[in-house]
Each structure stands twice: as structure tokens, then as C-alpha cells.
XYZ file of C-alpha atoms in Angstrom:
278
model
C -2.053 -72.304 -10.610
C -5.238 -71.447 -8.865
C -4.559 -67.711 -9.002
C -4.290 -67.944 -12.760
C -7.345 -70.077 -13.128
C -9.556 -67.736 -11.008
C -8.307 -64.632 -12.943
C -8.611 -66.266 -16.313
C -12.174 -67.650 -15.389
C -13.472 -64.117 -14.603
C -12.010 -62.808 -17.793
C -13.920 -65.533 -19.654
C -17.230 -64.602 -17.871
C -16.873 -60.837 -18.510
C -15.309 -60.697 -21.853
C -11.966 -59.371 -20.759
C -8.333 -60.384 -21.514
C -6.076 -62.202 -19.311
C -2.178 -62.160 -19.237
C 0.285 -64.454 -17.486
C 3.169 -63.294 -15.468
C 6.513 -64.145 -16.729
C 6.697 -67.643 -18.279
C 10.491 -68.000 -17.623
C 9.826 -70.573 -14.833
C 8.419 -72.902 -17.546
C 11.834 -72.599 -19.380
C 13.630 -73.815 -16.209
C 11.227 -76.533 -15.141
C 8.778 -78.140 -17.187
C 6.750 -79.330 -14.230
C 5.453 -75.739 -13.984
C 3.247 -76.095 -17.092
C 0.033 -76.681 -15.253
C 0.334 -73.219 -13.648
C -0.066 -71.851 -17.146
C -2.895 -73.984 -18.413
C -6.192 -72.144 -18.211
C -8.045 -73.046 -21.427
C -10.484 -75.361 -19.693
C -11.918 -72.283 -17.605
C -11.213 -69.752 -20.250
C -11.827 -71.393 -23.744
C -12.672 -68.061 -25.476
C -10.853 -65.356 -23.549
C -7.956 -63.409 -25.028
C -4.845 -64.779 -23.350
C -1.515 -63.228 -23.380
C 1.807 -65.111 -22.916
C 4.800 -63.379 -21.361
C 8.412 -63.829 -21.909
C 11.517 -61.551 -21.356
C 13.168 -60.318 -24.590
C 16.559 -61.453 -23.251
C 15.300 -64.857 -22.665
C 13.619 -65.014 -26.087
C 17.039 -64.085 -27.631
C 18.581 -67.245 -26.149
C 15.702 -69.495 -27.484
C 15.109 -70.600 -31.054
C 11.680 -69.816 -32.872
C 10.844 -73.569 -32.609
C 11.283 -73.368 -28.707
C 9.217 -70.382 -28.389
C 6.495 -71.911 -30.771
C 6.466 -74.958 -28.520
C 5.939 -72.693 -25.365
C 3.169 -70.718 -27.061
C 1.501 -74.029 -28.197
C 1.879 -75.633 -24.751
C 0.094 -72.820 -23.052
C -2.409 -72.052 -25.831
C -2.028 -68.269 -25.828
C -3.487 -65.968 -28.402
C -0.508 -63.407 -28.442
C 2.812 -63.206 -26.881
C 4.242 -60.284 -24.758
C 7.955 -59.572 -25.013
C 8.826 -57.649 -21.735
C 11.733 -55.214 -21.324
C 13.139 -55.105 -17.802
C 16.696 -53.626 -17.838
C 16.292 -51.669 -14.688
C 15.218 -54.786 -12.722
C 17.846 -56.913 -14.243
C 20.553 -54.447 -13.374
C 19.420 -54.487 -9.797
C 19.383 -58.289 -9.543
C 22.378 -59.814 -8.110
C 22.332 -62.573 -10.686
C 20.432 -60.406 -13.330
C 21.340 -60.331 -17.130
C 23.769 -57.689 -18.092
C 23.831 -58.297 -21.659
C 20.951 -56.685 -23.600
C 22.308 -56.931 -26.997
C 20.428 -58.626 -29.870
C 16.959 -57.635 -28.750
C 16.132 -55.734 -31.892
C 17.157 -58.617 -34.127
C 15.206 -60.948 -31.909
C 12.106 -58.869 -32.483
C 12.400 -58.986 -36.155
C 13.145 -62.649 -36.207
C 10.061 -63.474 -34.124
C 7.975 -61.136 -36.162
C 8.996 -62.915 -39.426
C 8.900 -66.655 -37.999
C 6.316 -66.605 -35.278
C 2.760 -66.859 -36.505
C 1.276 -65.021 -33.574
C 0.673 -61.421 -32.608
C 3.593 -59.848 -30.541
C 3.379 -57.159 -27.972
C 6.486 -55.390 -26.606
C 6.011 -54.207 -22.973
C 8.091 -52.426 -20.326
C 7.654 -53.541 -16.677
C 7.141 -50.450 -14.851
C 9.631 -47.991 -16.276
C 7.614 -46.745 -19.333
C 8.836 -45.908 -22.809
C 9.923 -42.781 -24.591
C 8.833 -41.842 -28.083
C 12.212 -42.895 -29.502
C 11.900 -46.326 -27.979
C 8.442 -46.815 -29.307
C 9.381 -45.726 -32.751
C 12.412 -48.045 -32.697
C 10.196 -50.992 -31.688
C 7.839 -50.129 -34.497
C 10.730 -50.220 -37.131
C 11.184 -53.794 -36.092
C 7.562 -54.412 -37.321
C 5.846 -54.402 -33.934
C 2.697 -52.421 -33.849
C 1.292 -53.076 -30.348
C 3.121 -51.588 -27.423
C 2.308 -51.764 -23.714
C 3.972 -48.700 -22.216
C 3.872 -50.125 -18.703
C 4.910 -46.832 -16.959
C 6.222 -45.800 -13.505
C 3.668 -45.288 -10.841
C 2.682 -48.784 -9.809
C 4.903 -51.709 -8.582
C 8.637 -50.784 -8.863
C 10.677 -53.861 -9.753
C 13.853 -51.928 -8.905
C 12.240 -51.561 -5.363
C 11.614 -55.267 -5.205
C 15.081 -56.135 -6.148
C 16.348 -53.524 -3.765
C 14.666 -55.395 -0.954
C 16.404 -58.646 -2.008
C 19.862 -56.872 -2.636
C 23.028 -57.059 -0.571
C 23.812 -54.133 1.904
C 26.382 -52.652 -0.438
C 23.801 -52.537 -3.528
C 20.737 -51.352 -1.393
C 21.928 -47.795 -1.556
C 21.891 -47.895 -5.527
C 18.316 -49.278 -5.519
C 17.052 -46.651 -3.277
C 18.436 -43.975 -5.435
C 16.883 -45.552 -8.532
C 13.602 -46.783 -6.778
C 11.283 -44.627 -8.773
C 13.183 -44.639 -12.112
C 11.023 -44.221 -15.192
C 8.353 -42.346 -17.168
C 4.818 -42.281 -15.629
C 2.226 -44.290 -17.568
C 0.225 -41.162 -18.678
C 3.284 -39.308 -19.881
C 4.434 -42.386 -21.739
C 1.052 -42.685 -23.458
C 1.496 -38.997 -24.546
C 4.971 -39.649 -25.943
C 4.154 -42.996 -27.622
C 1.106 -41.558 -29.136
C 3.320 -39.417 -31.368
C 4.435 -42.530 -33.303
C 2.078 -43.265 -36.048
C 0.808 -46.694 -36.603
C 1.392 -48.138 -33.015
C -1.524 -49.267 -30.921
C -0.905 -48.609 -27.326
C -1.734 -50.580 -24.225
C -1.492 -49.066 -20.788
C -0.513 -50.630 -17.529
C 1.660 -49.422 -14.591
C -0.106 -47.860 -11.655
C -3.507 -48.494 -13.020
C -5.457 -49.032 -9.723
C -9.096 -47.493 -10.163
C -11.824 -47.132 -12.802
C -10.758 -43.486 -13.307
C -7.169 -44.697 -13.947
C -8.568 -46.912 -16.801
C -10.739 -44.122 -18.188
C -7.872 -41.640 -17.929
C -5.535 -44.084 -19.868
C -8.042 -44.665 -22.641
C -8.570 -40.875 -23.033
C -4.778 -40.562 -23.570
C -4.868 -43.018 -26.277
C -4.628 -46.485 -24.976
C -6.844 -49.180 -26.748
C -6.861 -51.342 -23.726
C -5.724 -51.182 -20.127
C -3.993 -53.711 -17.779
C -3.785 -53.895 -14.021
C -2.414 -56.538 -11.756
C -2.117 -55.489 -8.016
C -5.817 -54.606 -7.484
C -6.977 -58.014 -8.827
C -4.425 -59.961 -6.788
C -5.454 -58.185 -3.610
C -9.149 -58.719 -4.417
C -8.444 -62.275 -4.927
C -6.510 -62.702 -1.709
C -9.280 -61.156 0.228
C -12.361 -62.809 -1.377
C -11.215 -65.296 -3.829
C -12.786 -65.511 -7.271
C -15.825 -63.531 -6.096
C -13.519 -60.626 -5.236
C -12.006 -60.650 -8.609
C -15.497 -60.722 -10.149
C -16.750 -57.982 -8.105
C -13.723 -55.664 -8.905
C -13.877 -56.205 -12.638
C -17.583 -55.736 -12.774
C -17.198 -52.489 -10.780
C -14.564 -51.358 -13.150
C -16.662 -52.152 -16.289
C -19.644 -50.224 -14.636
C -17.520 -47.260 -14.158
C -16.150 -47.427 -17.767
C -19.536 -47.600 -19.171
C -20.850 -44.790 -17.126
C -17.892 -42.579 -18.185
C -18.575 -43.363 -21.759
C -22.207 -42.319 -21.524
C -21.378 -39.129 -19.821
C -18.821 -38.247 -22.413
C -21.046 -39.193 -25.270
C -18.514 -42.104 -26.351
C -20.283 -44.955 -27.873
C -16.949 -46.872 -28.517
C -13.547 -47.166 -27.105
C -12.176 -45.268 -30.058
C -14.524 -42.361 -29.441
C -13.452 -42.196 -25.637
C -9.832 -42.058 -26.967
C -10.743 -38.751 -28.645
C -12.946 -37.298 -25.870
C -12.007 -33.894 -24.739
C -9.518 -33.813 -21.838
C -7.754 -31.469 -19.552
C -4.236 -32.235 -18.339
C -3.321 -31.048 -14.900
C -0.413 -31.298 -12.405
C 2.533 -33.271 -13.223
C 1.074 -34.848 -16.376
C 0.515 -31.234 -17.796
C 4.212 -30.637 -17.188
C 5.155 -33.824 -18.900
C 2.816 -32.949 -21.958
C 4.480 -29.481 -22.114
C 7.943 -31.107 -22.577
C 6.920 -34.180 -24.534
C 8.139 -32.623 -27.805
C 11.547 -32.322 -26.182
C 11.762 -35.589 -24.546
C 12.473 -38.002 -27.457
């Protein structure tokens, strides 16, 4: 509860957005609701809810509407995490009905929807399919940061641990996923997954993201210095972003998205094959 409130309060101060982690616990235990209530410290901040698509499939639109109302979020992220679920001993194995669920919630839920991955990235084909369901905001959440396959591998039984070690780094890197998803007309892209520094933020925007999300650096800053640490980190990132915008002649985020760029290393190789990887 206090972590969420500290992060949301700084988001309010600096005009940034804040996103909850999975709200699945709230579905299991109503007493966790206070951990998702931050509006008293962030009355104007853009706040994202977060629910797994598999869990959303099992809920009625009315139930999801009540969850959204109780936490006062401005938009709902529906996350995809099949790799994590497949590694979990008690994870979900049935991923059917997700596409139908997206269309249902688009039609029945009066709230912006964002579909996001959880560290494995998205191909152009996946983003295009999501778009045909009427969703036009996608967070590619690529590989390169926290690996939830790795997390579940550490929790796994001995006989499953080898599988997890082989699949540890599965996924499309965030930068490459942005290049692929950017080929789908009409989709607005968010970038997360391995975003650790101001340079990562700038690069993601230059690759087409309209906004960039990060978690680990903020959690570490808060653990070390509390709310002041979060504020210091966020301020430094904003300062670096502003400086890069001046130096590239970008007056707006949209102009930075179209600033000249040079791809190198692994990203250059991904870009060379992005037309082939569908």
C-alpha cells in the first residue's frame, strides 16, 4: 500500500502516469482494496489498472466495471503472460477466448483499454491481431528487463527448473518489438521492459513510443530512499528527456518520435529482419 501511494504521489507532483501491478489479488481477497486506493494522494494523475486477460475472460463486464470503479483508474491494462503461466506450477494453461474478451470489453466497458505483454514483447502479427479487436493502444513490454520466466523458474520444482533455464530469456527485445509494432497502422505504442535509464526512455520514444514505463528502478529508488528517492529519479529522467529534446530540436514528444536515428548492434540486426519476422 505504501509503495503504491509513494509512487502515485510523485506521479501527481511531476505530471507523470502511474500503473498498478496486477490487481488479481483484489479478485481473491476484497480486503486488499486499500492497497489499490491512491486517489487521495494522486487526484489528477493518469492511473492505469492492471488485469490479466485470462482472468478478465472469467469475469463479467459488470465485475470488471466494479473493480475499475473501486480503484478509480483512468484506463485498464489487460496483460498477456503466457510464458509466465506456463512456467508456474499452478499457472493457467487455457488461453482460449482472449480475442473474444477483448472485443467484449471494448464494446461494453466505458474505459480506454491497453493490451500489454509482461516481458516477452510482441510481434507485428500479434499487434495487428489485437488491433482488429478494436484496441489501439499497445504496450509491447519486451524482453530485456525482469524475466517472469526466470522468476517462476526460481520457484519451480527441480524437474521443471531445467525447462525454465532454457526459456529464461524468451522474447523479442523492447526496441525490436517497437520496430515491428510500428508497422501496424493506427496503433499507439507504449514501451516497457528493460527501461532502466534516461537514454532508454529517449531511445524508446525515438523508436515510436508515445510513452515509456519502468518499474524496477523506481522500486529500488524507493527501497533505498523512500519517496524522496522516487522523486529524485523521476526528476533526473525528465531533465535528461528535456535535454535530449532540445539537442535534437524536438519541441514535442511527437517530434522526438521522428528524430533522425542510427541503429547499431543487435537492434540493427533485428531491424534488418523485421520485414521477415511477422
